[in-house]
Short mmCIF file of C-alpha atoms and ligand atoms in Angstrom, two decimals:
data_model
loop_
_atom_site.label_atom_id
_atom_site.label_comp_id
_atom_site.label_asym_id
_atom_site.label_seq_id
_atom_site.Cartn_x
_atom_site.Cartn_y
_atom_site.Cartn_z
CA MET A 16 7.30 -8.43 10.34
CA ILE A 17 4.97 -7.69 7.45
CA ASP A 18 5.75 -5.31 4.59
CA THR A 19 2.29 -4.20 3.45
CA HIS A 20 3.47 -2.56 0.24
CA ALA A 21 6.34 -3.41 -2.08
CA HIS A 22 6.93 -3.69 -5.79
CA LEU A 23 8.95 -6.90 -5.71
CA ASP A 24 9.17 -7.15 -9.49
CA MET A 25 11.16 -3.90 -9.47
CA LEU A 26 13.83 -4.90 -6.93
CA LYS A 27 17.39 -4.44 -8.13
CA THR A 28 18.61 -8.02 -7.83
CA GLU A 29 17.36 -11.56 -7.35
CA GLU A 30 19.36 -11.66 -4.08
CA ASP A 31 17.39 -8.69 -2.79
CA LEU A 32 14.20 -10.57 -3.50
CA ILE A 33 15.36 -13.79 -1.82
CA GLU A 34 16.70 -11.94 1.20
CA SER A 35 13.45 -10.00 1.60
CA VAL A 36 11.28 -13.08 1.32
CA GLU A 37 13.42 -14.81 3.94
CA LYS A 38 13.54 -11.94 6.42
CA LEU A 39 9.88 -10.92 6.34
CA ASP A 40 6.90 -12.93 7.56
CA TYR A 41 4.69 -11.66 4.77
CA ILE A 42 5.03 -9.21 1.90
CA ILE A 43 2.20 -7.72 -0.15
CA THR A 44 3.53 -7.06 -3.63
CA ILE A 45 1.71 -4.55 -5.80
CA GLY A 46 0.91 -4.86 -9.48
CA CYS A 47 -0.34 -1.52 -10.70
CA ASP A 48 0.08 -1.38 -14.46
CA LYS A 49 -0.27 -3.74 -17.39
CA GLU A 50 3.30 -4.98 -17.21
CA GLU A 51 3.50 -5.24 -13.46
CA ILE A 52 0.24 -7.05 -12.76
CA PRO A 53 1.26 -10.44 -14.22
CA LYS A 54 4.72 -10.10 -12.64
CA ALA A 55 3.27 -9.45 -9.20
CA ILE A 56 0.99 -12.47 -9.51
CA LYS A 57 3.89 -14.65 -10.61
CA ILE A 58 6.02 -13.66 -7.63
CA ALA A 59 3.10 -14.29 -5.27
CA GLU A 60 2.68 -17.74 -6.80
CA LYS A 61 6.36 -18.47 -6.39
CA PHE A 62 6.81 -17.54 -2.72
CA GLU A 63 4.56 -18.88 -0.03
CA ASN A 64 4.71 -15.73 2.12
CA VAL A 65 4.13 -13.25 -0.71
CA TYR A 66 0.64 -12.06 -1.58
CA ALA A 67 -0.44 -9.59 -4.23
CA SER A 68 -2.74 -6.65 -4.83
CA VAL A 69 -3.68 -5.57 -8.34
CA GLY A 70 -5.14 -2.39 -9.80
CA TYR A 71 -4.33 0.57 -12.00
CA HIS A 72 -2.15 3.38 -10.69
CA PRO A 73 -3.29 6.88 -11.67
CA TYR A 74 0.09 7.81 -13.16
CA ASP A 75 -0.56 6.15 -16.48
CA LEU A 76 -4.06 5.21 -17.49
CA GLU A 77 -3.61 5.65 -21.19
CA GLY A 78 -5.16 2.80 -23.09
CA ILE A 79 -6.73 1.25 -19.99
CA THR A 80 -10.30 0.19 -20.67
CA ASP A 81 -13.27 -1.19 -18.80
CA ASN A 82 -12.20 -4.62 -20.04
CA ASP A 83 -8.94 -4.24 -18.14
CA LEU A 84 -10.90 -3.41 -15.02
CA GLU A 85 -13.10 -6.43 -15.60
CA GLU A 86 -9.94 -8.51 -15.74
CA ILE A 87 -8.73 -7.04 -12.43
CA LYS A 88 -12.05 -7.97 -10.95
CA ASN A 89 -11.74 -11.55 -12.16
CA ILE A 90 -8.20 -11.90 -10.87
CA VAL A 91 -9.10 -10.64 -7.41
CA LYS A 92 -12.19 -12.79 -7.35
CA THR A 93 -10.53 -16.03 -8.37
CA HIS A 94 -6.85 -15.92 -7.44
CA LEU A 95 -6.17 -17.20 -3.94
CA LYS A 96 -3.04 -15.12 -3.53
CA VAL A 97 -4.47 -11.81 -4.70
CA LEU A 98 -5.96 -10.13 -1.66
CA ALA A 99 -6.80 -6.56 -2.55
CA VAL A 100 -7.50 -3.94 -5.24
CA GLY A 101 -4.89 -1.26 -5.87
CA GLU A 102 -2.92 0.72 -5.78
CA THR A 103 -5.35 3.16 -7.28
CA GLY A 104 -6.07 6.78 -6.50
CA LEU A 105 -5.12 10.27 -7.57
CA ASP A 106 -1.75 11.76 -8.44
CA TYR A 107 -1.75 15.49 -9.20
CA TYR A 108 2.00 15.70 -8.72
CA ARG A 109 2.75 13.92 -11.94
CA ASP A 110 -0.61 14.46 -13.66
CA TYR A 111 0.29 12.44 -16.75
CA THR A 112 -3.36 11.47 -16.85
CA PRO A 113 -6.14 14.11 -16.95
CA VAL A 114 -7.79 14.54 -13.56
CA ASP A 115 -11.25 13.50 -14.79
CA ILE A 116 -9.92 10.19 -16.04
CA GLN A 117 -8.00 9.58 -12.81
CA LYS A 118 -11.18 10.17 -10.85
CA GLU A 119 -13.23 7.90 -13.09
CA PHE A 120 -10.81 4.99 -12.73
CA PHE A 121 -10.46 5.58 -9.01
CA ARG A 122 -14.23 5.41 -8.56
CA LYS A 123 -14.53 2.30 -10.70
CA GLN A 124 -11.82 0.48 -8.75
CA ILE A 125 -13.38 1.50 -5.44
CA GLN A 126 -16.57 -0.14 -6.67
CA ILE A 127 -14.72 -3.32 -7.58
CA ALA A 128 -13.13 -3.56 -4.14
CA LYS A 129 -16.48 -2.95 -2.50
CA GLU A 130 -18.28 -5.44 -4.68
CA LEU A 131 -15.73 -8.16 -3.95
CA ASN A 132 -15.45 -7.12 -0.32
CA VAL A 133 -11.65 -6.84 -0.34
CA PRO A 134 -9.38 -4.05 0.93
CA LEU A 135 -8.59 -1.06 -1.27
CA ILE A 136 -5.03 0.24 -1.51
CA VAL A 137 -5.00 3.97 -2.17
CA HIS A 138 -2.27 6.15 -3.64
CA SER A 139 -2.68 9.90 -3.14
CA ARG A 140 -0.17 12.52 -4.07
CA GLU A 141 -0.97 16.22 -3.93
CA ALA A 142 -4.61 15.26 -4.28
CA ASN A 143 -5.53 14.66 -0.68
CA GLU A 144 -8.76 16.64 -0.58
CA ASP A 145 -10.17 15.00 -3.72
CA THR A 146 -8.99 11.56 -2.62
CA MET A 147 -10.85 11.81 0.64
CA ASP A 148 -13.96 13.33 -0.97
CA ILE A 149 -14.20 10.40 -3.37
CA LEU A 150 -13.47 7.79 -0.71
CA GLU A 151 -16.17 9.28 1.51
CA GLU A 152 -18.69 9.06 -1.36
CA PHE A 153 -18.40 5.29 -1.21
CA ALA A 154 -18.20 4.77 2.56
CA PRO A 155 -18.67 2.52 4.45
CA TYR A 156 -15.92 0.03 3.63
CA PRO A 157 -16.61 -3.28 5.35
CA ALA A 158 -13.29 -4.70 4.04
CA SER A 159 -11.45 -1.45 4.81
CA GLY A 160 -8.40 -0.15 3.00
CA ILE A 161 -5.05 1.57 3.26
CA ILE A 162 -3.83 5.05 2.49
CA HIS A 163 -0.43 3.84 1.42
CA CYS A 164 2.81 5.80 1.78
CA PHE A 165 0.85 8.35 3.74
CA GLY A 166 1.76 11.90 2.79
CA GLY A 167 -1.21 13.90 3.98
CA ASP A 168 -1.89 16.09 6.97
CA ARG A 169 -3.59 15.32 10.24
CA LYS A 170 -7.00 16.18 8.88
CA MET A 171 -6.63 13.67 6.05
CA MET A 172 -5.50 11.00 8.49
CA GLU A 173 -8.54 11.66 10.65
CA ARG A 174 -10.91 11.52 7.69
CA ALA A 175 -9.35 8.20 6.62
CA VAL A 176 -9.58 6.75 10.11
CA ASP A 177 -13.22 7.88 10.28
CA ILE A 178 -14.12 5.71 7.28
CA GLY A 179 -12.25 2.78 8.81
CA PHE A 180 -9.04 2.99 6.79
CA TYR A 181 -5.50 2.17 7.88
CA ILE A 182 -2.62 4.63 7.59
CA SER A 183 0.60 3.20 6.22
CA PHE A 184 3.92 4.98 6.69
CA ALA A 185 6.91 4.35 4.44
CA GLY A 186 10.63 5.11 4.75
CA ASN A 187 10.13 8.82 4.11
CA VAL A 188 8.82 9.19 7.68
CA THR A 189 12.46 8.79 8.77
CA TYR A 190 13.71 11.75 6.72
CA PRO A 191 15.04 14.74 8.68
CA LYS A 192 12.61 17.17 7.06
CA ALA A 193 9.52 15.02 7.65
CA ASP A 194 8.43 16.73 10.88
CA GLY A 195 4.93 17.31 9.54
CA LEU A 196 4.53 13.65 8.68
CA ARG A 197 5.84 12.59 12.08
CA ASP A 198 3.27 14.84 13.71
CA VAL A 199 0.58 12.87 11.85
CA LEU A 200 2.26 9.61 12.90
CA LYS A 201 2.15 10.68 16.54
CA HIS A 202 -1.62 11.17 16.34
CA THR A 203 -2.47 8.08 14.30
CA PRO A 204 -4.38 5.53 16.38
CA LEU A 205 -2.12 2.54 16.97
CA ASP A 206 -4.80 0.12 15.83
CA ARG A 207 -4.79 1.80 12.40
CA LEU A 208 -1.06 2.05 11.92
CA LEU A 209 0.81 0.09 9.24
CA LEU A 210 4.40 0.13 7.97
CA GLU A 211 5.61 -0.49 4.45
CA THR A 212 8.70 -0.01 2.32
CA ASP A 213 7.18 0.86 -1.08
CA SER A 214 10.34 -0.86 -2.40
CA PRO A 215 12.29 -0.11 -4.49
CA PHE A 216 11.39 3.52 -3.70
CA LEU A 217 11.86 5.64 -0.60
CA SER A 218 14.69 3.94 1.27
CA PRO A 219 14.69 4.89 4.94
CA GLN A 220 17.21 7.54 6.00
CA LYS A 221 19.89 5.01 6.96
CA LYS A 222 19.88 3.58 3.43
CA ARG A 223 18.86 6.73 1.61
CA GLY A 224 20.18 7.00 -1.93
CA LYS A 225 20.24 3.22 -2.30
CA PRO A 226 17.46 1.17 -3.85
CA ASN A 227 14.97 0.08 -1.23
CA LYS A 228 13.99 -3.50 -0.39
CA PRO A 229 11.54 -5.01 2.10
CA SER A 230 14.27 -6.00 4.56
CA HIS A 231 14.89 -2.27 5.08
CA ILE A 232 11.54 -2.09 6.85
CA PHE A 233 13.37 -2.86 10.10
CA TYR A 234 15.08 0.55 9.94
CA THR A 235 11.68 2.21 9.66
CA LEU A 236 10.29 0.03 12.45
CA GLU A 237 13.16 0.96 14.73
CA PHE A 238 12.84 4.65 13.93
CA VAL A 239 9.08 4.78 14.43
CA ALA A 240 9.29 2.78 17.67
CA GLU A 241 11.87 5.17 19.05
CA PHE A 242 9.88 8.20 17.92
CA LEU A 243 6.73 6.89 19.59
CA GLY A 244 8.67 5.84 22.69
CA MET A 245 7.72 2.22 22.21
CA ASP A 246 9.47 -1.09 22.31
CA LYS A 247 10.41 -2.25 18.80
CA LYS A 248 8.95 -5.72 19.28
CA GLU A 249 5.72 -4.28 20.63
CA LEU A 250 5.33 -1.99 17.62
CA GLU A 251 6.04 -4.89 15.30
CA ARG A 252 3.39 -6.97 17.03
CA ILE A 253 0.81 -4.18 16.71
CA THR A 254 1.44 -3.34 13.05
CA ASP A 255 1.52 -7.03 12.11
CA GLU A 256 -1.77 -7.61 13.92
CA ASN A 257 -3.28 -4.70 12.02
CA ALA A 258 -2.07 -6.06 8.69
CA LEU A 259 -3.38 -9.54 9.43
CA ARG A 260 -6.76 -8.14 10.47
CA LEU A 261 -6.97 -6.25 7.20
CA PHE A 262 -5.73 -8.84 4.73
CA THR A 263 -7.77 -11.99 4.88
CA ILE A 264 -5.63 -14.82 3.67
CA LYS A 265 -7.96 -16.52 1.20
CA GLU A 266 -6.07 -19.80 1.20
CA LEU A 267 -6.74 -20.17 4.90
CA SER A 268 -10.43 -19.36 4.65
CA ALA A 269 -10.78 -21.60 1.59
CA VAL A 270 -9.50 -24.57 3.59
CA GLN A 271 -11.93 -24.03 6.45
ZN1 ZN B 303 3.41 1.45 -4.65
#
């Protein structure tokens, strides 16, 4: 099982980290601010089955400059264990950063991902229309991307699928009130479906209120399989195949 989105540097304990690394086949850990980026890279260097994605989250862009983006570009270009750009995107829920600046940094990071031909990991909260408008400006995406912790409606999902993106559901899809989200899940093409924990946030219902960790992904897997009327193992196989298609393991291609 692959967890396509976790913040391993933020897990509660070292045991949580070890357990997660042991129970999952692969984990993509995200570094999305100045402090987290080096930590994510370090963890990816330490564990064979952990890979990283780096970028700047829209929640706090204060003091981030073009030089920082240049650095992101260099890391993604040269580091064998850094596979993608992000998470980046738009967050109008928190809006700590003015919308214009969020959009500017989103566009610039899209361009980096496209230039390097790597996947783009997108965060969108209460900004779904603008997120999709900007993503569509830059389509097509030969290396694809993910709308992570999907929280949009069916229309957004369809627009994302149309530009070749994957739709990743997190633990909140298991919440009793998430009927709208489950309706989107039901209509998401299986070959575009991913699962993630977004650890340490958004623990699935069975562990709600506790800090999340990648090993909790099995609760989400079980829930989604049951909801879709599928065998758990079959769903795992499909979502893992999707993740592996999306994330090219550079170490493997470097050897060949
Ligand atoms: Zn995240």
